[in-house]
PDB file of N, CA and C in Angstrom:
ATOM      1  N   UNK A   1      -7.508 -10.724  -9.864  1.00 64.00           N
ATOM      2  CA  UNK A   1      -8.199 -10.372  -8.644  1.00 64.00           C
ATOM      3  C   UNK A   1      -7.388  -9.345  -7.849  1.00 64.00           C
ATOM      4  N   UNK A   2      -6.077  -9.556  -7.768  1.00 69.00           N
ATOM      5  CA  UNK A   2      -5.221  -8.636  -7.015  1.00 69.00           C
ATOM      6  C   UNK A   2      -5.286  -7.240  -7.621  1.00 69.00           C
ATOM      7  N   UNK A   3      -5.180  -7.161  -8.939  1.00 73.00           N
ATOM      8  CA  UNK A   3      -5.232  -5.865  -9.615  1.00 73.00           C
ATOM      9  C   UNK A   3      -6.569  -5.173  -9.335  1.00 73.00           C
ATOM     10  N   UNK A   4      -7.653  -5.920  -9.401  1.00 74.00           N
ATOM     11  CA  UNK A   4      -8.978  -5.367  -9.122  1.00 74.00           C
ATOM     12  C   UNK A   4      -9.034  -4.783  -7.713  1.00 74.00           C
ATOM     13  N   UNK A   5      -8.552  -5.528  -6.731  1.00 69.00           N
ATOM     14  CA  UNK A   5      -8.583  -5.062  -5.345  1.00 69.00           C
ATOM     15  C   UNK A   5      -7.759  -3.794  -5.155  1.00 69.00           C
ATOM     16  N   UNK A   6      -6.569  -3.757  -5.741  1.00 71.00           N
ATOM     17  CA  UNK A   6      -5.706  -2.576  -5.617  1.00 71.00           C
ATOM     18  C   UNK A   6      -6.354  -1.373  -6.289  1.00 71.00           C
ATOM     19  N   UNK A   7      -6.915  -1.571  -7.477  1.00 73.00           N
ATOM     20  CA  UNK A   7      -7.555  -0.464  -8.191  1.00 73.00           C
ATOM     21  C   UNK A   7      -8.786   0.058  -7.455  1.00 73.00           C
ATOM     22  N   UNK A   8      -9.392  -0.758  -6.628  1.00 70.00           N
ATOM     23  CA  UNK A   8     -10.571  -0.342  -5.852  1.00 70.00           C
ATOM     24  C   UNK A   8     -10.197   0.186  -4.473  1.00 70.00           C
ATOM     25  N   UNK A   9      -8.889   0.327  -4.204  1.00 70.00           N
ATOM     26  CA  UNK A   9      -8.454   0.976  -2.977  1.00 70.00           C
ATOM     27  C   UNK A   9      -7.904   0.079  -1.889  1.00 70.00           C
ATOM     28  N   UNK A  10      -7.655  -1.189  -2.196  1.00 71.00           N
ATOM     29  CA  UNK A  10      -7.087  -2.077  -1.177  1.00 71.00           C
ATOM     30  C   UNK A  10      -5.729  -1.540  -0.722  1.00 71.00           C
ATOM     31  N   UNK A  11      -5.465  -1.633   0.544  1.00 75.00           N
ATOM     32  CA  UNK A  11      -4.212  -1.138   1.117  1.00 75.00           C
ATOM     33  C   UNK A  11      -3.097  -2.148   0.860  1.00 75.00           C
ATOM     34  N   UNK A  12      -2.136  -1.799   0.026  1.00 76.00           N
ATOM     35  CA  UNK A  12      -1.078  -2.744  -0.346  1.00 76.00           C
ATOM     36  C   UNK A  12      -0.070  -2.966   0.763  1.00 76.00           C
ATOM     37  N   UNK A  13      -0.038  -2.090   1.746  1.00 76.00           N
ATOM     38  CA  UNK A  13       0.907  -2.258   2.852  1.00 76.00           C
ATOM     39  C   UNK A  13       0.260  -2.857   4.099  1.00 76.00           C
ATOM     40  N   UNK A  14      -1.022  -3.221   4.009  1.00 78.00           N
ATOM     41  CA  UNK A  14      -1.679  -3.881   5.139  1.00 78.00           C
ATOM     42  C   UNK A  14      -0.997  -5.226   5.370  1.00 78.00           C
ATOM     43  N   UNK A  15      -0.903  -5.623   6.632  1.00 82.00           N
ATOM     44  CA  UNK A  15      -0.270  -6.903   6.958  1.00 82.00           C
ATOM     45  C   UNK A  15      -1.263  -7.830   7.647  1.00 82.00           C
ATOM     46  N   UNK A  16      -0.991  -9.114   7.526  1.00 81.00           N
ATOM     47  CA  UNK A  16      -1.826 -10.105   8.193  1.00 81.00           C
ATOM     48  C   UNK A  16      -1.544 -10.085   9.688  1.00 81.00           C
ATOM     49  N   UNK A  17      -2.530 -10.439  10.470  1.00 87.00           N
ATOM     50  CA  UNK A  17      -2.351 -10.485  11.920  1.00 87.00           C
ATOM     51  C   UNK A  17      -1.430 -11.632  12.325  1.00 87.00           C
ATOM     52  N   UNK A  18      -1.551 -12.754  11.625  1.00 89.00           N
ATOM     53  CA  UNK A  18      -0.820 -13.956  12.037  1.00 89.00           C
ATOM     54  C   UNK A  18       0.690 -13.860  11.848  1.00 89.00           C
ATOM     55  N   UNK A  19       1.125 -13.369  10.690  1.00 88.00           N
ATOM     56  CA  UNK A  19       2.570 -13.362  10.432  1.00 88.00           C
ATOM     57  C   UNK A  19       3.113 -12.019   9.950  1.00 88.00           C
ATOM     58  N   UNK A  20       2.278 -10.989   9.981  1.00 87.00           N
ATOM     59  CA  UNK A  20       2.703  -9.620   9.643  1.00 87.00           C
ATOM     60  C   UNK A  20       3.276  -9.495   8.230  1.00 87.00           C
ATOM     61  N   UNK A  21       2.713 -10.247   7.273  1.00 84.00           N
ATOM     62  CA  UNK A  21       3.178 -10.170   5.890  1.00 84.00           C
ATOM     63  C   UNK A  21       2.227  -9.319   5.060  1.00 84.00           C
ATOM     64  N   UNK A  22       2.797  -8.590   4.082  1.00 82.00           N
ATOM     65  CA  UNK A  22       1.991  -7.806   3.148  1.00 82.00           C
ATOM     66  C   UNK A  22       1.454  -8.729   2.061  1.00 82.00           C
ATOM     67  N   UNK A  23       0.567  -8.197   1.235  1.00 78.00           N
ATOM     68  CA  UNK A  23       0.003  -8.988   0.140  1.00 78.00           C
ATOM     69  C   UNK A  23       1.105  -9.502  -0.784  1.00 78.00           C
ATOM     70  N   UNK A  24       2.086  -8.662  -1.084  1.00 81.00           N
ATOM     71  CA  UNK A  24       3.184  -9.086  -1.965  1.00 81.00           C
ATOM     72  C   UNK A  24       3.960 -10.244  -1.350  1.00 81.00           C
ATOM     73  N   UNK A  25       4.141 -10.208  -0.055  1.00 82.00           N
ATOM     74  CA  UNK A  25       4.870 -11.282   0.627  1.00 82.00           C
ATOM     75  C   UNK A  25       4.040 -12.556   0.731  1.00 82.00           C
ATOM     76  N   UNK A  26       2.715 -12.430   0.613  1.00 76.00           N
ATOM     77  CA  UNK A  26       1.834 -13.594   0.706  1.00 76.00           C
ATOM     78  C   UNK A  26       1.702 -14.336  -0.621  1.00 76.00           C
ATOM     79  N   UNK A  27       2.188 -13.771  -1.723  1.00 76.00           N
ATOM     80  CA  UNK A  27       2.149 -14.482  -3.006  1.00 76.00           C
ATOM     81  C   UNK A  27       2.930 -15.785  -2.852  1.00 76.00           C
ATOM     82  N   UNK A  28       2.292 -16.893  -3.185  1.00 72.00           N
ATOM     83  CA  UNK A  28       2.912 -18.209  -3.029  1.00 72.00           C
ATOM     84  C   UNK A  28       3.684 -18.592  -4.288  1.00 72.00           C
ATOM     85  N   UNK A  29       4.974 -18.879  -4.140  1.00 73.00           N
ATOM     86  CA  UNK A  29       5.827 -19.203  -5.281  1.00 73.00           C
ATOM     87  C   UNK A  29       5.342 -20.406  -6.071  1.00 73.00           C
ATOM     88  N   UNK A  30       4.725 -21.365  -5.413  1.00 74.00           N
ATOM     89  CA  UNK A  30       4.304 -22.575  -6.112  1.00 74.00           C
ATOM     90  C   UNK A  30       2.907 -22.462  -6.725  1.00 74.00           C
ATOM     91  N   UNK A  31       2.255 -21.317  -6.590  1.00 71.00           N
ATOM     92  CA  UNK A  31       0.922 -21.112  -7.151  1.00 71.00           C
ATOM     93  C   UNK A  31       1.019 -20.579  -8.577  1.00 71.00           C
ATOM     94  N   UNK A  32       0.042 -20.945  -9.392  1.00 75.00           N
ATOM     95  CA  UNK A  32      -0.027 -20.440 -10.760  1.00 75.00           C
ATOM     96  C   UNK A  32      -0.212 -18.923 -10.723  1.00 75.00           C
ATOM     97  N   UNK A  33       0.531 -18.203 -11.547  1.00 73.00           N
ATOM     98  CA  UNK A  33       0.429 -16.753 -11.612  1.00 73.00           C
ATOM     99  C   UNK A  33       1.282 -16.019 -10.597  1.00 73.00           C
ATOM    100  N   UNK A  34       2.161 -16.737  -9.886  1.00 73.00           N
ATOM    101  CA  UNK A  34       2.994 -16.107  -8.856  1.00 73.00           C
ATOM    102  C   UNK A  34       3.782 -14.931  -9.405  1.00 73.00           C
ATOM    103  N   UNK A  35       4.477 -15.136 -10.537  1.00 78.00           N
ATOM    104  CA  UNK A  35       5.337 -14.076 -11.071  1.00 78.00           C
ATOM    105  C   UNK A  35       4.548 -12.802 -11.352  1.00 78.00           C
ATOM    106  N   UNK A  36       3.415 -12.938 -12.009  1.00 80.00           N
ATOM    107  CA  UNK A  36       2.607 -11.768 -12.328  1.00 80.00           C
ATOM    108  C   UNK A  36       2.078 -11.075 -11.091  1.00 80.00           C
ATOM    109  N   UNK A  37       1.606 -11.853 -10.137  1.00 80.00           N
ATOM    110  CA  UNK A  37       1.063 -11.304  -8.887  1.00 80.00           C
ATOM    111  C   UNK A  37       2.150 -10.562  -8.119  1.00 80.00           C
ATOM    112  N   UNK A  38       3.267 -11.211  -7.938  1.00 80.00           N
ATOM    113  CA  UNK A  38       4.377 -10.638  -7.180  1.00 80.00           C
ATOM    114  C   UNK A  38       4.910  -9.376  -7.853  1.00 80.00           C
ATOM    115  N   UNK A  39       5.143  -9.451  -9.158  1.00 84.00           N
ATOM    116  CA  UNK A  39       5.672  -8.298  -9.886  1.00 84.00           C
ATOM    117  C   UNK A  39       4.705  -7.118  -9.826  1.00 84.00           C
ATOM    118  N   UNK A  40       3.420  -7.392  -9.966  1.00 81.00           N
ATOM    119  CA  UNK A  40       2.421  -6.328  -9.923  1.00 81.00           C
ATOM    120  C   UNK A  40       2.417  -5.634  -8.558  1.00 81.00           C
ATOM    121  N   UNK A  41       2.353  -6.422  -7.485  1.00 83.00           N
ATOM    122  CA  UNK A  41       2.277  -5.834  -6.142  1.00 83.00           C
ATOM    123  C   UNK A  41       3.545  -5.076  -5.764  1.00 83.00           C
ATOM    124  N   UNK A  42       4.704  -5.643  -6.051  1.00 84.00           N
ATOM    125  CA  UNK A  42       5.944  -4.930  -5.737  1.00 84.00           C
ATOM    126  C   UNK A  42       6.083  -3.678  -6.601  1.00 84.00           C
ATOM    127  N   UNK A  43       5.611  -3.748  -7.848  1.00 81.00           N
ATOM    128  CA  UNK A  43       5.630  -2.570  -8.719  1.00 81.00           C
ATOM    129  C   UNK A  43       4.759  -1.450  -8.180  1.00 81.00           C
ATOM    130  N   UNK A  44       3.574  -1.797  -7.693  1.00 77.00           N
ATOM    131  CA  UNK A  44       2.677  -0.798  -7.098  1.00 77.00           C
ATOM    132  C   UNK A  44       3.324  -0.182  -5.859  1.00 77.00           C
ATOM    133  N   UNK A  45       3.953  -1.011  -5.029  1.00 76.00           N
ATOM    134  CA  UNK A  45       4.626  -0.495  -3.830  1.00 76.00           C
ATOM    135  C   UNK A  45       5.714   0.506  -4.200  1.00 76.00           C
ATOM    136  N   UNK A  46       6.487   0.194  -5.236  1.00 79.00           N
ATOM    137  CA  UNK A  46       7.581   1.081  -5.653  1.00 79.00           C
ATOM    138  C   UNK A  46       7.068   2.398  -6.214  1.00 79.00           C
ATOM    139  N   UNK A  47       5.890   2.375  -6.843  1.00 75.00           N
ATOM    140  CA  UNK A  47       5.352   3.572  -7.488  1.00 75.00           C
ATOM    141  C   UNK A  47       4.513   4.431  -6.549  1.00 75.00           C
ATOM    142  N   UNK A  48       4.232   3.940  -5.353  1.00 73.00           N
ATOM    143  CA  UNK A  48       3.411   4.710  -4.422  1.00 73.00           C
ATOM    144  C   UNK A  48       4.068   6.062  -4.149  1.00 73.00           C
ATOM    145  N   UNK A  49       3.315   7.108  -4.360  1.00 69.00           N
ATOM    146  CA  UNK A  49       3.850   8.452  -4.159  1.00 69.00           C
ATOM    147  C   UNK A  49       4.499   9.025  -5.404  1.00 69.00           C
ATOM    148  N   UNK A  50       4.503   8.274  -6.487  1.00 73.00           N
ATOM    149  CA  UNK A  50       5.037   8.760  -7.761  1.00 73.00           C
ATOM    150  C   UNK A  50       3.879   8.964  -8.736  1.00 73.00           C
ATOM    151  N   UNK A  51       3.013   7.962  -8.827  1.00 67.00           N
ATOM    152  CA  UNK A  51       1.833   8.060  -9.679  1.00 67.00           C
ATOM    153  C   UNK A  51       0.857   9.068  -9.093  1.00 67.00           C
ATOM    154  N   UNK A  52      -0.102   9.495  -9.879  1.00 75.00           N
ATOM    155  CA  UNK A  52      -1.167  10.379  -9.404  1.00 75.00           C
ATOM    156  C   UNK A  52      -0.621  11.704  -8.870  1.00 75.00           C
ATOM    157  N   UNK A  53       0.354  12.258  -9.561  1.00 82.00           N
ATOM    158  CA  UNK A  53       0.960  13.546  -9.185  1.00 82.00           C
ATOM    159  C   UNK A  53       1.475  13.551  -7.752  1.00 82.00           C
ATOM    160  N   UNK A  54       2.039  12.429  -7.332  1.00 83.00           N
ATOM    161  CA  UNK A  54       2.619  12.260  -5.991  1.00 83.00           C
ATOM    162  C   UNK A  54       1.582  12.326  -4.872  1.00 83.00           C
ATOM    163  N   UNK A  55       0.303  12.188  -5.200  1.00 86.00           N
ATOM    164  CA  UNK A  55      -0.729  12.262  -4.170  1.00 86.00           C
ATOM    165  C   UNK A  55      -1.139  10.870  -3.701  1.00 86.00           C
ATOM    166  N   UNK A  56      -1.328  10.759  -2.389  1.00 86.00           N
ATOM    167  CA  UNK A  56      -1.840   9.534  -1.776  1.00 86.00           C
ATOM    168  C   UNK A  56      -3.005   9.929  -0.870  1.00 86.00           C
ATOM    169  N   UNK A  57      -3.846   8.960  -0.558  1.00 87.00           N
ATOM    170  CA  UNK A  57      -5.037   9.208   0.245  1.00 87.00           C
ATOM    171  C   UNK A  57      -4.981   8.391   1.530  1.00 87.00           C
ATOM    172  N   UNK A  58      -5.336   9.010   2.624  1.00 89.00           N
ATOM    173  CA  UNK A  58      -5.337   8.316   3.915  1.00 89.00           C
ATOM    174  C   UNK A  58      -6.449   7.276   3.932  1.00 89.00           C
ATOM    175  N   UNK A  59      -6.094   6.056   4.307  1.00 83.00           N
ATOM    176  CA  UNK A  59      -7.065   4.965   4.377  1.00 83.00           C
ATOM    177  C   UNK A  59      -7.778   4.936   5.726  1.00 83.00           C
ATOM    178  N   UNK A  60      -7.247   5.655   6.703  1.00 88.00           N
ATOM    179  CA  UNK A  60      -7.812   5.658   8.058  1.00 88.00           C
ATOM    180  C   UNK A  60      -7.334   6.903   8.801  1.00 88.00           C
ATOM    181  N   UNK A  61      -7.957   7.206   9.920  1.00 94.00           N
ATOM    182  CA  UNK A  61      -7.530   8.319  10.779  1.00 94.00           C
ATOM    183  C   UNK A  61      -6.270   7.913  11.538  1.00 94.00           C
ATOM    184  N   UNK A  62      -5.395   8.885  11.777  1.00 95.00           N
ATOM    185  CA  UNK A  62      -4.215   8.628  12.600  1.00 95.00           C
ATOM    186  C   UNK A  62      -3.890   9.883  13.396  1.00 95.00           C
ATOM    187  N   UNK A  63      -3.710   9.724  14.687  1.00 96.00           N
ATOM    188  CA  UNK A  63      -3.314  10.820  15.574  1.00 96.00           C
ATOM    189  C   UNK A  63      -1.837  10.634  15.901  1.00 96.00           C
ATOM    190  N   UNK A  64      -1.026  11.653  15.599  1.00 95.00           N
ATOM    191  CA  UNK A  64       0.420  11.530  15.816  1.00 95.00           C
ATOM    192  C   UNK A  64       0.730  11.212  17.272  1.00 95.00           C
ATOM    193  N   UNK A  65       1.737  10.391  17.474  1.00 95.00           N
ATOM    194  CA  UNK A  65       2.176   9.988  18.804  1.00 95.00           C
ATOM    195  C   UNK A  65       3.488  10.675  19.200  1.00 95.00           C
ATOM    196  N   UNK A  66       4.213  11.156  18.189  1.00 94.00           N
ATOM    197  CA  UNK A  66       5.513  11.794  18.409  1.00 94.00           C
ATOM    198  C   UNK A  66       5.587  13.077  17.598  1.00 94.00           C
ATOM    199  N   UNK A  67       6.544  13.929  17.912  1.00 94.00           N
ATOM    200  CA  UNK A  67       6.671  15.224  17.238  1.00 94.00           C
ATOM    201  C   UNK A  67       7.059  15.107  15.767  1.00 94.00           C
ATOM    202  N   UNK A  68       7.639  13.975  15.374  1.00 93.00           N
ATOM    203  CA  UNK A  68       8.056  13.815  13.980  1.00 93.00           C
ATOM    204  C   UNK A  68       7.006  13.078  13.141  1.00 93.00           C
ATOM    205  N   UNK A  69       5.789  12.935  13.654  1.00 92.00           N
ATOM    206  CA  UNK A  69       4.716  12.249  12.945  1.00 92.00           C
ATOM    207  C   UNK A  69       3.640  13.233  12.509  1.00 92.00           C
ATOM    208  N   UNK A  70       2.826  12.808  11.557  1.00 93.00           N
ATOM    209  CA  UNK A  70       1.772  13.629  10.980  1.00 93.00           C
ATOM    210  C   UNK A  70       0.409  13.044  11.346  1.00 93.00           C
ATOM    211  N   UNK A  71      -0.491  13.858  11.855  1.00 96.00           N
ATOM    212  CA  UNK A  71      -1.871  13.428  12.095  1.00 96.00           C
ATOM    213  C   UNK A  71      -2.659  13.618  10.805  1.00 96.00           C
ATOM    214  N   UNK A  72      -3.611  12.723  10.541  1.00 96.00           N
ATOM    215  CA  UNK A  72      -4.458  12.858   9.362  1.00 96.00           C
ATOM    216  C   UNK A  72      -5.777  12.142   9.593  1.00 96.00           C
ATOM    217  N   UNK A  73      -6.738  12.453   8.739  1.00 97.00           N
ATOM    218  CA  UNK A  73      -8.071  11.848   8.790  1.00 97.00           C
ATOM    219  C   UNK A  73      -8.284  11.020   7.523  1.00 97.00           C
ATOM    220  N   UNK A  74      -9.126   9.995   7.642  1.00 93.00           N
ATOM    221  CA  UNK A  74      -9.445   9.150   6.495  1.00 93.00           C
ATOM    222  C   UNK A  74      -9.890  10.010   5.321  1.00 93.00           C
ATOM    223  N   UNK A  75      -9.319   9.746   4.157  1.00 92.00           N
ATOM    224  CA  UNK A  75      -9.670  10.481   2.953  1.00 92.00           C
ATOM    225  C   UNK A  75      -8.819  11.706   2.689  1.00 92.00           C
ATOM    226  N   UNK A  76      -8.036  12.160   3.674  1.00 94.00           N
ATOM    227  CA  UNK A  76      -7.150  13.304   3.439  1.00 94.00           C
ATOM    228  C   UNK A  76      -6.214  13.008   2.275  1.00 94.00           C
ATOM    229  N   UNK A  77      -5.992  14.014   1.449  1.00 93.00           N
ATOM    230  CA  UNK A  77      -5.043  13.900   0.346  1.00 93.00           C
ATOM    231  C   UNK A  77      -3.703  14.423   0.840  1.00 93.00           C
ATOM    232  N   UNK A  78      -2.659  13.639   0.637  1.00 92.00           N
ATOM    233  CA  UNK A  78      -1.312  14.045   1.039  1.00 92.00           C
ATOM    234  C   UNK A  78      -0.406  13.961  -0.180  1.00 92.00           C
ATOM    235  N   UNK A  79       0.518  14.880  -0.282  1.00 91.00           N
ATOM    236  CA  UNK A  79       1.479  14.893  -1.378  1.00 91.00           C
ATOM    237  C   UNK A  79       2.822  14.401  -0.867  1.00 91.00           C
ATOM    238  N   UNK A  80       3.341  13.383  -1.527  1.00 85.00           N
ATOM    239  CA  UNK A  80       4.645  12.827  -1.159  1.00 85.00           C
ATOM    240  C   UNK A  80       5.713  13.747  -1.732  1.00 85.00           C
ATOM    241  N   UNK A  81       6.544  14.322  -0.870  1.00 85.00           N
ATOM    242  CA  UNK A  81       7.593  15.227  -1.345  1.00 85.00           C
ATOM    243  C   UNK A  81       8.968  14.570  -1.329  1.00 85.00           C
ATOM    244  N   UNK A  82       9.106  13.492  -0.565  1.00 77.00           N
ATOM    245  CA  UNK A  82      10.374  12.758  -0.540  1.00 77.00           C
ATOM    246  C   UNK A  82      10.082  11.320  -0.157  1.00 77.00           C
ATOM    247  N   UNK A  83      10.779  10.403  -0.820  1.00 67.00           N
ATOM    248  CA  UNK A  83      10.595   8.970  -0.525  1.00 67.00           C
ATOM    249  C   UNK A  83      11.833   8.418   0.092  1.00 67.00           C
TER     250      UNK A  83
END
């Protein structure tokens, strides 16, 4: 299920409102399939900006608040030049 959601565009860095944890952090150690789920999500996080010719897509609009930030619109393609 996790792989399906990620492949369909789920935001892997989204956090829960209650405890500010990402999907990878929400994997429960005592649940069946924990190792596979955790390894998959952390692997995707590590590869972000490496796969797909270093291109990532904006999931939402963002207006920069500071001079060192980038404004973008949902769907914009951005190329990661440094991680």
